[in-house]
mmCIF file with all atom_site columns, C-alpha atoms in Angstrom:
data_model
loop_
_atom_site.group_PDB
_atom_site.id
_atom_site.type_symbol
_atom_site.label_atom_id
_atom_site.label_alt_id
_atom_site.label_comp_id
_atom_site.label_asym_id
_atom_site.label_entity_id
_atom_site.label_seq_id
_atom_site.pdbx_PDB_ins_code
_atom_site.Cartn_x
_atom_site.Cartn_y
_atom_site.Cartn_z
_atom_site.occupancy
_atom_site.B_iso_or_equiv
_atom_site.pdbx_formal_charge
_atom_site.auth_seq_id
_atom_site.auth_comp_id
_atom_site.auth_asym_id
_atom_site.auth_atom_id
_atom_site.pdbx_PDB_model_num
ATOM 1   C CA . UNK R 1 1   ? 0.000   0.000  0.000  1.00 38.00 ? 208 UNK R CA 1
ATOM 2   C CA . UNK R 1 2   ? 1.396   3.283  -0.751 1.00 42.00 ? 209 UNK R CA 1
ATOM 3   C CA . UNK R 1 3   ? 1.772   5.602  2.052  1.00 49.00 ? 210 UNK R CA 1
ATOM 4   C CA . UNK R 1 4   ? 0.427   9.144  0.485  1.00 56.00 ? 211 UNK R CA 1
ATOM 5   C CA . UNK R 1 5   ? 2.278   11.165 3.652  1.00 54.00 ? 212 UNK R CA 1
ATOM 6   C CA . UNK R 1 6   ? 4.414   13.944 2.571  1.00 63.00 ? 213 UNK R CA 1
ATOM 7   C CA . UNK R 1 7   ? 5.986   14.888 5.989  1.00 70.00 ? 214 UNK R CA 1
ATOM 8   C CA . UNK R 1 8   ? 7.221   12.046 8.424  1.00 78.00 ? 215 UNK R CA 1
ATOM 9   C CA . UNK R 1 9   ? 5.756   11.289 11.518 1.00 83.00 ? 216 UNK R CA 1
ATOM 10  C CA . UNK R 1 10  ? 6.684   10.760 15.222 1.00 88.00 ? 217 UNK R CA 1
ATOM 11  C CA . UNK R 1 11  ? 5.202   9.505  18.226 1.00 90.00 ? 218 UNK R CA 1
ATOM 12  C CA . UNK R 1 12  ? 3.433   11.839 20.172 1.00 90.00 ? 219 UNK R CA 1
ATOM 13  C CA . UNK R 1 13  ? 1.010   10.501 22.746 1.00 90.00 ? 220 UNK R CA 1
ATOM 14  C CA . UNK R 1 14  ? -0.250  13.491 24.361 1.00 92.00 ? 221 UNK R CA 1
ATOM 15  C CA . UNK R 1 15  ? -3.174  16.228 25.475 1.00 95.00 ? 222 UNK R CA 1
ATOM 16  C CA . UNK R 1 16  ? -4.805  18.014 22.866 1.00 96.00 ? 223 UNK R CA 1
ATOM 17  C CA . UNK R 1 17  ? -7.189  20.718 23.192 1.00 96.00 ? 224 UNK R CA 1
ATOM 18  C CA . UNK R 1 18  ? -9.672  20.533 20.296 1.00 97.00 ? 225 UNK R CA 1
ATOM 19  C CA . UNK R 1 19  ? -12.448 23.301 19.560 1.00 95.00 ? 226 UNK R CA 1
ATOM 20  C CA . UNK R 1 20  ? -14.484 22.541 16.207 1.00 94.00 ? 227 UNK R CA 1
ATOM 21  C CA . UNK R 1 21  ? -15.398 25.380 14.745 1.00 93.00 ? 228 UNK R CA 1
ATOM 22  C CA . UNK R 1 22  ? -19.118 23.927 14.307 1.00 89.00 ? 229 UNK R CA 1
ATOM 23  C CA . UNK R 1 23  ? -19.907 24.211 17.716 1.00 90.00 ? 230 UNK R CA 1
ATOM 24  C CA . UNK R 1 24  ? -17.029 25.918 19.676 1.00 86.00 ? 231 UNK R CA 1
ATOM 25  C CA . UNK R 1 25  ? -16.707 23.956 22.466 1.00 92.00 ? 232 UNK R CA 1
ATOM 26  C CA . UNK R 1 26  ? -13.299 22.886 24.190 1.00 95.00 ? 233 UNK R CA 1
ATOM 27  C CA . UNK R 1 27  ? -12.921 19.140 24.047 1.00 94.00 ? 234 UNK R CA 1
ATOM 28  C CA . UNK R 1 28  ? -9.920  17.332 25.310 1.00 96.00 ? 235 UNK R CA 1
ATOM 29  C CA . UNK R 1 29  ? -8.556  14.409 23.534 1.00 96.00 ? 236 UNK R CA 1
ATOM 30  C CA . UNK R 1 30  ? -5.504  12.161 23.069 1.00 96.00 ? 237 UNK R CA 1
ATOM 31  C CA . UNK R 1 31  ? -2.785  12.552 19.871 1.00 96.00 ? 238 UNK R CA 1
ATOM 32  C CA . UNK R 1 32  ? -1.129  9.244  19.021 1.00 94.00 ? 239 UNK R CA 1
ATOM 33  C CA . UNK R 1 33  ? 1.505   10.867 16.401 1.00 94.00 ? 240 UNK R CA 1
ATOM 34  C CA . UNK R 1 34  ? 2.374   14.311 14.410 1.00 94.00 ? 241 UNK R CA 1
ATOM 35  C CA . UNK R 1 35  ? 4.101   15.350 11.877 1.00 92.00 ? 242 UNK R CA 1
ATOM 36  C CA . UNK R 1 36  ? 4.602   18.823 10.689 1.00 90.00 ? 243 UNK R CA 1
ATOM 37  C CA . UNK R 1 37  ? 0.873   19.047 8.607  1.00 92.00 ? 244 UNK R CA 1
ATOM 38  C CA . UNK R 1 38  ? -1.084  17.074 10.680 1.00 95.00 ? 245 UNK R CA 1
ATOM 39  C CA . UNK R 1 39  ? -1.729  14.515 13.320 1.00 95.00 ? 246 UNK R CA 1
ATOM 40  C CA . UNK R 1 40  ? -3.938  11.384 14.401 1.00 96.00 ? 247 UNK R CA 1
ATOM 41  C CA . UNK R 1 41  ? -5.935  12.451 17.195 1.00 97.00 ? 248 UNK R CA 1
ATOM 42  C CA . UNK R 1 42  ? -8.111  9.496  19.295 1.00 95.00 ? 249 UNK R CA 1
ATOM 43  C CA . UNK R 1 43  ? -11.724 10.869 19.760 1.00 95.00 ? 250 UNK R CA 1
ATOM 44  C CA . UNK R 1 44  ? -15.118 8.777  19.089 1.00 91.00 ? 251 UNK R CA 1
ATOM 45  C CA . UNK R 1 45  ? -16.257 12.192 18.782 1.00 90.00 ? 252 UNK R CA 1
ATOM 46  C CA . UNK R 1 46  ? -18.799 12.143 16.075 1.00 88.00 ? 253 UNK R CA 1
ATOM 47  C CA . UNK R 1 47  ? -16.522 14.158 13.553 1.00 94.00 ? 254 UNK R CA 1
ATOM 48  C CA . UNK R 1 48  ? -16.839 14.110 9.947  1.00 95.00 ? 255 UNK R CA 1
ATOM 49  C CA . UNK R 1 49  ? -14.342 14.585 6.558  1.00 97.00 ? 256 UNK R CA 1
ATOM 50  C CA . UNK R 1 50  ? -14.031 18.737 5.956  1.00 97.00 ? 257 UNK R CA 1
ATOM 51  C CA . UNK R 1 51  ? -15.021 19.631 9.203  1.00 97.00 ? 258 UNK R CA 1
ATOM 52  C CA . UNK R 1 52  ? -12.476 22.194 10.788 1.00 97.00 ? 259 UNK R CA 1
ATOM 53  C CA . UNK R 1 53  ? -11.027 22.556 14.012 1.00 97.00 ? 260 UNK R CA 1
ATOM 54  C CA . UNK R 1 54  ? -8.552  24.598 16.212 1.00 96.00 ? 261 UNK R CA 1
ATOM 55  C CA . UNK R 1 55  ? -6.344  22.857 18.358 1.00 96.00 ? 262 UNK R CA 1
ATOM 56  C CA . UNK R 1 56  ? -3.619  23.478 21.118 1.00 95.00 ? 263 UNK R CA 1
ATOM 57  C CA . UNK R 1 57  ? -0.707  21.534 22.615 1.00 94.00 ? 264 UNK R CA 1
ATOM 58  C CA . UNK R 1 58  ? 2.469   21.567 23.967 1.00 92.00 ? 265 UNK R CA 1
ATOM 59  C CA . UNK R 1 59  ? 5.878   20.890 22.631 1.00 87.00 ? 266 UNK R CA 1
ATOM 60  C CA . UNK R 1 60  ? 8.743   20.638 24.633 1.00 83.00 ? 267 UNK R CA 1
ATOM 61  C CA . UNK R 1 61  ? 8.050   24.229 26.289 1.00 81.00 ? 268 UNK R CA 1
ATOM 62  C CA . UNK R 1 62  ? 6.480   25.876 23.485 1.00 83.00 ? 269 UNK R CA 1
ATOM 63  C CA . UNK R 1 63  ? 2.736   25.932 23.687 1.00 88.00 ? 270 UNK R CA 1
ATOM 64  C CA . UNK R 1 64  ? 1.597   25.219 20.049 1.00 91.00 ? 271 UNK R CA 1
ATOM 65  C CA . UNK R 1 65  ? -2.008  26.880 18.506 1.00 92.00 ? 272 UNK R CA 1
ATOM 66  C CA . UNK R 1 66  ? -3.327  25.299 15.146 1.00 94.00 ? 273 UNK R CA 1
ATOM 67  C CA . UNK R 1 67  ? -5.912  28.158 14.230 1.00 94.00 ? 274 UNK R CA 1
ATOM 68  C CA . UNK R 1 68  ? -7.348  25.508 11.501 1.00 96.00 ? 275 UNK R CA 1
ATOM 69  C CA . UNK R 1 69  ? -6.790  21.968 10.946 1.00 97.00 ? 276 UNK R CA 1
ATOM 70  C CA . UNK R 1 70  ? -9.459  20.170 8.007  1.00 98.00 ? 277 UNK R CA 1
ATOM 71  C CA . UNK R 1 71  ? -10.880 16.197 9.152  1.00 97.00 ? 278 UNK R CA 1
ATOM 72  C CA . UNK R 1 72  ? -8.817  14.361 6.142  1.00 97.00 ? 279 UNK R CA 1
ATOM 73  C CA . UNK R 1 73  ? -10.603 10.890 7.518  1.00 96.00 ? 280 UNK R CA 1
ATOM 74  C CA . UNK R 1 74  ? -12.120 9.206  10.211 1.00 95.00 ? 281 UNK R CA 1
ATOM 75  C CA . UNK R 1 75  ? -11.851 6.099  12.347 1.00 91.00 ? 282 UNK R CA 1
ATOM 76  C CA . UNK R 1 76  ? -15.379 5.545  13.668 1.00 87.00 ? 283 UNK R CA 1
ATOM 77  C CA . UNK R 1 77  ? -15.357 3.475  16.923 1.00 82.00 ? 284 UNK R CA 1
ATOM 78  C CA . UNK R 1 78  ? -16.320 -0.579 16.537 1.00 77.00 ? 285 UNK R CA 1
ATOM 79  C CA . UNK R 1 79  ? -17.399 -2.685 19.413 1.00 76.00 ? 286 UNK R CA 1
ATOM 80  C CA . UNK R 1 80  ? -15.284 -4.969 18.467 1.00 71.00 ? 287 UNK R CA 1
ATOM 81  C CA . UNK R 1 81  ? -11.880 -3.756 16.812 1.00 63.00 ? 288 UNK R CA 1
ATOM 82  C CA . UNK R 1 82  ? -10.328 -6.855 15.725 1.00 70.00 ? 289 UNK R CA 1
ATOM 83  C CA . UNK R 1 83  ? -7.772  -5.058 14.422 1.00 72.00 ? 290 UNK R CA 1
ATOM 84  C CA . UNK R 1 84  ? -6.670  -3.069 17.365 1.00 74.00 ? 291 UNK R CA 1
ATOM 85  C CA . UNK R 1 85  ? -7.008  0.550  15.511 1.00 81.00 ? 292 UNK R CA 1
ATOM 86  C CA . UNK R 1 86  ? -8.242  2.942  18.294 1.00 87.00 ? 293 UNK R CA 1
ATOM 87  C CA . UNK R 1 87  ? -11.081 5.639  16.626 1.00 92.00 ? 294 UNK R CA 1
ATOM 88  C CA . UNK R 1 88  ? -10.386 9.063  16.136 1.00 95.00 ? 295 UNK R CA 1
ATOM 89  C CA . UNK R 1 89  ? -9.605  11.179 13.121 1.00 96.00 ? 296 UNK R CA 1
ATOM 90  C CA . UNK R 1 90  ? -6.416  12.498 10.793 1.00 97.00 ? 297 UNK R CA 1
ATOM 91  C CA . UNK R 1 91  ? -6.319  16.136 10.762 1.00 97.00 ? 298 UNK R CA 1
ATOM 92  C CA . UNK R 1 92  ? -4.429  18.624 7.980  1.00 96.00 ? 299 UNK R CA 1
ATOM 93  C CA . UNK R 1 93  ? -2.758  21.459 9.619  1.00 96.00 ? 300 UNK R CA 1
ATOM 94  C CA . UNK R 1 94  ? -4.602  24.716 7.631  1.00 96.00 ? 301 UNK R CA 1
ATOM 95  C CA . UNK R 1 95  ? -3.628  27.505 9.317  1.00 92.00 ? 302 UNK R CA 1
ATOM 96  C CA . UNK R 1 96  ? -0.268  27.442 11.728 1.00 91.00 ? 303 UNK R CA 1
ATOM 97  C CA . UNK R 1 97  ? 1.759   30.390 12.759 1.00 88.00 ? 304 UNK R CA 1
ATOM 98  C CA . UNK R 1 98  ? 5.994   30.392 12.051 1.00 89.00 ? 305 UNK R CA 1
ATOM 99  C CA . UNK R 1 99  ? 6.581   29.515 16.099 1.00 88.00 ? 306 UNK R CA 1
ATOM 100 C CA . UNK R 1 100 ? 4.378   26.182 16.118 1.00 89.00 ? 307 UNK R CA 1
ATOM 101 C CA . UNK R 1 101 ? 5.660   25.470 12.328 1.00 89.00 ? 308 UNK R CA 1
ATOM 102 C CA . UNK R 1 102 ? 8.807   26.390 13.453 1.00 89.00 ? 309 UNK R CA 1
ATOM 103 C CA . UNK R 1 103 ? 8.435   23.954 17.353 1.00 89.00 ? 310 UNK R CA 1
ATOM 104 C CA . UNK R 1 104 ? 6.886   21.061 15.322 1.00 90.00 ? 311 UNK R CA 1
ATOM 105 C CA . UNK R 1 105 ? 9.718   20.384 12.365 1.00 89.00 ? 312 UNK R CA 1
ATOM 106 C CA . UNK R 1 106 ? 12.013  20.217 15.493 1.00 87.00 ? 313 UNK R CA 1
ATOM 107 C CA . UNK R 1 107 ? 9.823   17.453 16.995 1.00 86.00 ? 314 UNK R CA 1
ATOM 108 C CA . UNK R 1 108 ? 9.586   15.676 13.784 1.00 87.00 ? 315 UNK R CA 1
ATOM 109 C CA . UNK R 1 109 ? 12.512  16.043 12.484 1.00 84.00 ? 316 UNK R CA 1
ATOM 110 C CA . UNK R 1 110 ? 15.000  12.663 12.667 1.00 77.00 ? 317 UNK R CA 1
ATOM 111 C CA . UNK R 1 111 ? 17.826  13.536 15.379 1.00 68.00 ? 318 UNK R CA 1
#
């Protein structure tokens, strides 16, 4: 299967604050990896492919904003996951200032 990812990812199992811009309100959720455009964040949040959202996190000790990130796909939740994917959705990074750009190609980038 060809992987379609332009920017490589890393490991990043932390807090992420999440606000879609649907309904505005602040929901906490877990990443599971990043990369400079996006990340794979675990939510059985009901969200759905285009839907935008603004997220925050922290890197090290910068505190990173996303003022848009677009739902590329989503992971619905299944009862029974026999193939141990946890739910949640892939998010583009739309709209990121030069600090956080700047904060996450240091994270990602291979040491």
């Amino acid at each position: 299967m060809h992987n379609a990812r332009l920017n490589e990812r890393t490991s990043f199992p932390g807090q992420v604050d999440v606000v879609p811009h649907a309904s505005n309100r602040l929901m906490r959720v877990w990443a599971q990896d990043v990369s400079e455009t996006g990340m794979f964040l675990q939510t059985t949040q009901p969200f759905h492919v285009g839907d935008t959202v603004s997220l925050r996190f922290d890197v090290e000790a910068n505190e990173v904003h996303v003022r848009a990130a677009e739902v590329m796909w989503v992971r619905p939740f299944e009862p029974i996951a026999v193939d141990g994917k946890v739910p949640g959705v892939g998010v583009r990074f739309v709209s990121v200032d030069p600090p956080a750009r700047a904060a996450l190609r240091k994270l990602t980038t291979p040491k």
